mmCIF file of C-alpha atoms in Angstrom:
data_model
loop_
_atom_site.group_PDB
_atom_site.id
_atom_site.type_symbol
_atom_site.label_atom_id
_atom_site.label_comp_id
_atom_site.label_asym_id
_atom_site.label_seq_id
_atom_site.Cartn_x
_atom_site.Cartn_y
_atom_site.Cartn_z
ATOM 1 C CA ALA A 1 16.576 -8.164 0.588
ATOM 2 C CA GLN A 2 13.059 -9.068 -1.378
ATOM 3 C CA SER A 3 11.271 -6.120 -2.361
ATOM 4 C CA VAL A 4 8.322 -6.044 -5.286
ATOM 5 C CA THR A 5 7.974 -2.653 -7.511
ATOM 6 C CA GLN A 6 5.331 -2.606 -9.270
ATOM 7 C CA LEU A 7 5.856 -0.593 -12.279
ATOM 8 C CA ASP A 8 2.545 1.706 -13.089
ATOM 9 C CA SER A 9 0.483 2.953 -10.457
ATOM 10 C CA HIS A 10 -1.774 3.654 -12.385
ATOM 11 C CA VAL A 11 -4.119 2.121 -15.284
ATOM 12 C CA SER A 12 -7.222 3.215 -17.099
ATOM 13 C CA VAL A 13 -9.014 0.910 -19.125
ATOM 14 C CA SER A 14 -11.600 0.774 -21.372
ATOM 15 C CA GLU A 15 -14.636 -2.048 -20.696
ATOM 16 C CA GLY A 16 -13.696 -5.322 -22.718
ATOM 17 C CA THR A 17 -9.973 -5.026 -23.127
ATOM 18 C CA PRO A 18 -7.480 -6.006 -21.443
ATOM 19 C CA VAL A 19 -5.628 -5.447 -18.345
ATOM 20 C CA LEU A 20 -1.982 -5.617 -17.649
ATOM 21 C CA LEU A 21 -0.476 -4.622 -14.348
ATOM 22 C CA ARG A 22 2.664 -4.999 -14.519
ATOM 23 C CA CYS A 23 5.515 -6.824 -11.092
ATOM 24 C CA ASN A 24 8.654 -7.245 -10.580
ATOM 25 C CA TYR A 25 10.969 -8.572 -7.870
ATOM 26 C CA SER A 26 13.726 -8.624 -6.335
ATOM 27 C CA SER A 27 14.273 -11.886 -4.001
ATOM 28 C CA SER A 28 17.836 -14.047 -3.697
ATOM 29 C CA TYR A 29 15.910 -17.442 -3.443
ATOM 30 C CA SER A 30 13.080 -18.781 -5.189
ATOM 31 C CA PRO A 31 9.920 -16.296 -4.029
ATOM 32 C CA SER A 32 6.327 -17.048 -3.108
ATOM 33 C CA LEU A 33 4.709 -14.592 -4.724
ATOM 34 C CA PHE A 34 1.315 -12.694 -4.818
ATOM 35 C CA TRP A 35 -1.751 -10.632 -6.130
ATOM 36 C CA TYR A 36 -4.196 -8.458 -3.598
ATOM 37 C CA VAL A 37 -7.019 -6.180 -4.261
ATOM 38 C CA GLN A 38 -8.518 -3.535 -2.637
ATOM 39 C CA HIS A 39 -12.562 -2.621 -3.439
ATOM 40 C CA PRO A 40 -12.221 1.534 -2.525
ATOM 41 C CA ASN A 41 -13.158 1.524 1.328
ATOM 42 C CA LYS A 42 -12.663 -2.210 2.083
ATOM 43 C CA GLY A 43 -9.465 -4.481 2.821
ATOM 44 C CA LEU A 44 -7.676 -6.820 1.275
ATOM 45 C CA GLN A 45 -7.845 -10.218 -0.797
ATOM 46 C CA LEU A 46 -5.823 -12.076 -2.514
ATOM 47 C CA LEU A 47 -6.459 -13.002 -6.299
ATOM 48 C CA LEU A 48 -3.884 -15.141 -6.757
ATOM 49 C CA LYS A 49 -0.649 -17.195 -5.059
ATOM 50 C CA TYR A 50 2.422 -18.417 -6.765
ATOM 51 C CA THR A 51 4.695 -21.150 -4.919
ATOM 52 C CA SER A 52 6.861 -21.955 -7.620
ATOM 53 C CA ALA A 53 3.946 -26.005 -8.962
ATOM 54 C CA ALA A 54 3.421 -23.883 -11.923
ATOM 55 C CA THR A 55 3.680 -20.778 -14.038
ATOM 56 C CA LEU A 56 0.976 -19.849 -14.759
ATOM 57 C CA VAL A 57 -1.381 -19.438 -12.275
ATOM 58 C CA LYS A 58 -5.074 -18.754 -12.108
ATOM 59 C CA GLY A 59 -6.704 -17.002 -9.583
ATOM 60 C CA ILE A 60 -10.139 -14.886 -9.114
ATOM 61 C CA ASN A 61 -12.387 -13.170 -11.230
ATOM 62 C CA GLY A 62 -10.732 -13.840 -14.149
ATOM 63 C CA PHE A 63 -7.647 -12.966 -13.750
ATOM 64 C CA GLU A 64 -3.458 -15.110 -13.780
ATOM 65 C CA ALA A 65 -0.563 -13.956 -13.784
ATOM 66 C CA GLU A 66 2.424 -15.638 -15.059
ATOM 67 C CA PHE A 67 5.862 -15.886 -13.144
ATOM 68 C CA LYS A 68 8.854 -15.797 -15.242
ATOM 69 C CA LYS A 69 12.436 -15.570 -13.595
ATOM 70 C CA SER A 70 13.977 -15.133 -16.274
ATOM 71 C CA GLU A 71 12.624 -11.599 -16.329
ATOM 72 C CA THR A 72 11.833 -11.725 -13.270
ATOM 73 C CA SER A 73 9.117 -10.991 -13.770
ATOM 74 C CA PHE A 74 5.043 -11.520 -12.394
ATOM 75 C CA HIS A 75 2.697 -9.516 -14.273
ATOM 76 C CA LEU A 76 -1.011 -9.711 -13.826
ATOM 77 C CA THR A 77 -3.501 -10.341 -17.021
ATOM 78 C CA LYS A 78 -7.318 -10.447 -17.535
ATOM 79 C CA PRO A 79 -9.078 -10.660 -21.124
ATOM 80 C CA SER A 80 -11.470 -8.696 -21.077
ATOM 81 C CA ALA A 81 -11.706 -5.783 -18.163
ATOM 82 C CA HIS A 82 -14.797 -5.292 -16.091
ATOM 83 C CA MET A 83 -16.565 -2.138 -14.036
ATOM 84 C CA SER A 84 -16.433 -3.655 -11.044
ATOM 85 C CA ASP A 85 -12.237 -4.470 -11.748
ATOM 86 C CA ALA A 86 -12.219 -0.680 -10.486
ATOM 87 C CA ALA A 87 -9.745 -1.544 -7.318
ATOM 88 C CA GLU A 88 -5.731 -0.639 -6.106
ATOM 89 C CA TYR A 89 -3.981 -4.092 -6.429
ATOM 90 C CA PHE A 90 -0.942 -5.037 -5.024
ATOM 91 C CA CYS A 91 1.305 -6.532 -5.843
ATOM 92 C CA VAL A 92 3.013 -9.026 -2.236
ATOM 93 C CA VAL A 93 6.320 -11.037 -2.272
ATOM 94 C CA ALA A 94 6.721 -13.903 1.336
ATOM 95 C CA ASN A 95 9.386 -13.333 3.561
ATOM 96 C CA THR A 96 9.767 -15.347 6.554
ATOM 97 C CA ASP A 97 6.508 -14.304 8.620
ATOM 98 C CA LYS A 98 5.942 -11.122 6.721
ATOM 99 C CA LEU A 99 4.187 -9.657 3.909
ATOM 100 C CA ILE A 100 6.564 -7.139 1.765
ATOM 101 C CA PHE A 101 3.561 -5.337 -0.493
ATOM 102 C CA GLY A 102 5.018 -3.126 -3.870
ATOM 103 C CA THR A 103 3.014 -0.064 -3.655
ATOM 104 C CA GLY A 104 0.269 0.370 -5.822
ATOM 105 C CA THR A 105 -1.212 -0.170 -8.831
ATOM 106 C CA ARG A 106 -4.745 1.357 -9.169
ATOM 107 C CA LEU A 107 -6.744 -0.096 -12.233
ATOM 108 C CA GLN A 108 -9.913 2.389 -13.876
ATOM 109 C CA VAL A 109 -12.256 0.942 -15.794
ATOM 110 C CA PHE A 110 -14.142 2.950 -18.038
ATOM 111 C CA PRO A 111 -17.523 1.901 -20.170
ATOM 112 C CA ASN B 1 -18.335 -16.607 10.909
ATOM 113 C CA ALA B 2 -17.180 -13.119 10.519
ATOM 114 C CA GLY B 3 -13.890 -14.030 9.533
ATOM 115 C CA VAL B 4 -11.232 -10.457 10.517
ATOM 116 C CA THR B 5 -13.186 -7.480 12.415
ATOM 117 C CA GLN B 6 -11.919 -4.113 13.509
ATOM 118 C CA THR B 7 -13.240 -2.331 15.804
ATOM 119 C CA PRO B 8 -13.990 1.025 15.912
ATOM 120 C CA LYS B 9 -13.623 2.448 12.178
ATOM 121 C CA PHE B 10 -13.439 6.079 12.822
ATOM 122 C CA ARG B 11 -11.370 7.472 15.423
ATOM 123 C CA VAL B 12 -9.853 11.104 15.448
ATOM 124 C CA LEU B 13 -7.461 12.654 18.560
ATOM 125 C CA LYS B 14 -4.892 15.484 19.560
ATOM 126 C CA THR B 15 -2.027 15.043 19.219
ATOM 127 C CA GLY B 16 -0.910 13.357 22.303
ATOM 128 C CA GLN B 17 -3.493 11.168 23.180
ATOM 129 C CA SER B 18 -3.644 7.708 23.522
ATOM 130 C CA MET B 19 -6.072 5.269 21.981
ATOM 131 C CA THR B 20 -6.321 1.356 21.602
ATOM 132 C CA LEU B 21 -7.292 -0.161 18.208
ATOM 133 C CA LEU B 22 -8.829 -3.536 18.413
ATOM 134 C CA CYS B 23 -8.654 -6.350 15.911
ATOM 135 C CA ALA B 24 -10.350 -10.285 16.539
ATOM 136 C CA GLN B 25 -10.570 -13.394 14.023
ATOM 137 C CA ASP B 26 -13.372 -16.046 14.485
ATOM 138 C CA MET B 27 -10.580 -18.489 11.551
ATOM 139 C CA ASN B 28 -8.097 -20.101 15.596
ATOM 140 C CA HIS B 29 -6.090 -18.713 12.879
ATOM 141 C CA GLU B 30 -2.248 -19.210 14.780
ATOM 142 C CA TYR B 31 -0.827 -15.592 13.087
ATOM 143 C CA MET B 32 -2.265 -12.035 13.751
ATOM 144 C CA TYR B 33 -0.637 -8.753 11.700
ATOM 145 C CA TRP B 34 -0.924 -4.711 11.645
ATOM 146 C CA TYR B 35 -0.142 -2.555 9.129
ATOM 147 C CA ARG B 36 -0.742 0.781 7.916
ATOM 148 C CA GLN B 37 -2.188 2.095 4.938
ATOM 149 C CA ASP B 38 0.034 5.270 3.064
ATOM 150 C CA PRO B 39 -0.839 7.081 -0.272
ATOM 151 C CA GLY B 40 1.758 6.105 -2.839
ATOM 152 C CA MET B 41 2.966 3.312 0.001
ATOM 153 C CA GLY B 42 1.322 0.023 0.536
ATOM 154 C CA LEU B 43 0.543 -1.601 3.262
ATOM 155 C CA ARG B 44 3.780 -1.700 5.974
ATOM 156 C CA LEU B 45 3.900 -3.840 8.835
ATOM 157 C CA ILE B 46 4.055 -2.542 12.186
ATOM 158 C CA HIS B 47 3.682 -5.529 14.857
ATOM 159 C CA TYR B 48 2.859 -9.517 14.354
ATOM 160 C CA SER B 49 2.229 -12.763 15.978
ATOM 161 C CA VAL B 50 2.975 -16.240 15.258
ATOM 162 C CA GLY B 51 0.577 -16.787 18.017
ATOM 163 C CA GLU B 52 -0.862 -16.472 21.336
ATOM 164 C CA GLY B 53 1.010 -14.474 23.949
ATOM 165 C CA THR B 54 3.722 -13.470 21.213
ATOM 166 C CA THR B 55 4.477 -10.357 18.626
ATOM 167 C CA ALA B 56 7.198 -9.998 17.004
ATOM 168 C CA LYS B 57 8.345 -5.815 15.565
ATOM 169 C CA GLY B 58 7.348 -5.312 11.776
ATOM 170 C CA GLU B 59 8.576 -2.993 9.421
ATOM 171 C CA VAL B 60 7.545 0.675 10.940
ATOM 172 C CA PRO B 61 7.112 -0.197 14.970
ATOM 173 C CA ASP B 62 8.172 3.086 16.419
ATOM 174 C CA GLY B 63 5.176 4.892 18.340
ATOM 175 C CA TYR B 64 3.398 1.925 18.599
ATOM 176 C CA ASN B 65 2.391 -1.563 20.938
ATOM 177 C CA VAL B 66 0.586 -5.019 20.872
ATOM 178 C CA SER B 67 -0.474 -7.354 22.327
ATOM 179 C CA ARG B 68 -1.936 -10.632 21.575
ATOM 180 C CA LEU B 69 -2.620 -12.728 25.473
ATOM 181 C CA LYS B 70 -6.120 -14.529 24.036
ATOM 182 C CA LYS B 71 -5.226 -15.918 19.651
ATOM 183 C CA GLN B 72 -8.817 -14.334 18.587
ATOM 184 C CA ASN B 73 -7.688 -10.387 19.457
ATOM 185 C CA PHE B 74 -4.257 -8.337 18.733
ATOM 186 C CA LEU B 75 -4.719 -5.028 20.029
ATOM 187 C CA LEU B 76 -2.538 -2.384 18.952
ATOM 188 C CA GLY B 77 -2.218 1.092 21.264
ATOM 189 C CA LEU B 78 -0.879 4.077 21.198
ATOM 190 C CA GLU B 79 0.314 6.180 23.691
ATOM 191 C CA SER B 80 0.351 9.458 22.562
ATOM 192 C CA ALA B 81 -0.564 9.155 19.451
ATOM 193 C CA ALA B 82 1.616 12.220 16.393
ATOM 194 C CA PRO B 83 -0.084 13.409 13.339
ATOM 195 C CA SER B 84 2.715 11.693 11.459
ATOM 196 C CA GLN B 85 0.304 7.868 12.507
ATOM 197 C CA THR B 86 -2.500 9.505 11.185
ATOM 198 C CA SER B 87 -2.720 6.840 8.644
ATOM 199 C CA VAL B 88 -5.213 3.790 8.195
ATOM 200 C CA TYR B 89 -4.155 0.879 9.468
ATOM 201 C CA PHE B 90 -5.560 -2.797 8.751
ATOM 202 C CA CYS B 91 -5.690 -6.398 11.230
ATOM 203 C CA ALA B 92 -4.953 -9.213 8.816
ATOM 204 C CA SER B 93 -4.792 -13.421 10.093
ATOM 205 C CA SER B 94 -4.272 -16.165 8.381
ATOM 206 C CA GLY B 95 -3.069 -19.909 9.429
ATOM 207 C CA GLY B 96 0.122 -19.891 8.911
ATOM 208 C CA SER B 97 3.436 -18.280 8.293
ATOM 209 C CA SER B 98 3.174 -15.694 5.188
ATOM 210 C CA TYR B 99 3.176 -18.164 3.029
ATOM 211 C CA ASN B 100 -0.527 -18.884 3.766
ATOM 212 C CA GLU B 101 -3.372 -16.036 2.473
ATOM 213 C CA GLN B 102 -4.155 -13.407 4.845
ATOM 214 C CA PHE B 103 -6.914 -12.412 5.413
ATOM 215 C CA PHE B 104 -7.364 -9.378 6.134
ATOM 216 C CA GLY B 105 -10.289 -6.346 8.588
ATOM 217 C CA PRO B 106 -12.103 -3.308 7.270
ATOM 218 C CA GLY B 107 -9.965 -1.664 8.242
ATOM 219 C CA THR B 108 -9.438 1.779 10.532
ATOM 220 C CA ARG B 109 -9.400 4.803 9.665
ATOM 221 C CA LEU B 110 -7.326 7.778 12.904
ATOM 222 C CA THR B 111 -6.921 11.300 12.175
ATOM 223 C CA VAL B 112 -4.933 12.923 14.587
ATOM 224 C CA LEU B 113 -4.734 16.235 15.279
#
């Protein structure tokens, strides 16, 4: 069975400092992985997706994620946090017709 | 181009009442999904549809029914609401399988007393 584990339920950073949101996956074959973002009281929006074309994936708003098969990880990073990055982030793995969501990481950004 | 819309935005029900949530998309997408979001649990798939006239069960289908009579609409029904169904419900659509981007509606906040 495929699954994802988000290692931190909350992450706090200061504006201008790097962001790291951690995600490990479990899959019996090469997975398709996504990061979605949910701003307060909004629906979810796709940040980026990995489908085996390149291990380093660039997304919107300066985010990127690196697929590491040896570590079964797909961590999300951003060099410099902005106040508008405060949101909940979901790591997601595709499973045939369905998406399997992680439990989410809430990112707080302090001025 | 409205994307994915959900009706209503908020609803309060009493235990045992029924209701229908409506999802509409204007992107001509084949696939549509209903999720529920509960604190600390991420999104869990309730039911989904891979095309007009089709439906399939997701991870947490009990207590819910769905219909996809028109390609652009996906209805989620609660026949006899229970407090455990208090949640935020999201509809999504995609142009293909789950490997394609899913577009989400703004959500419906449902409280069952």
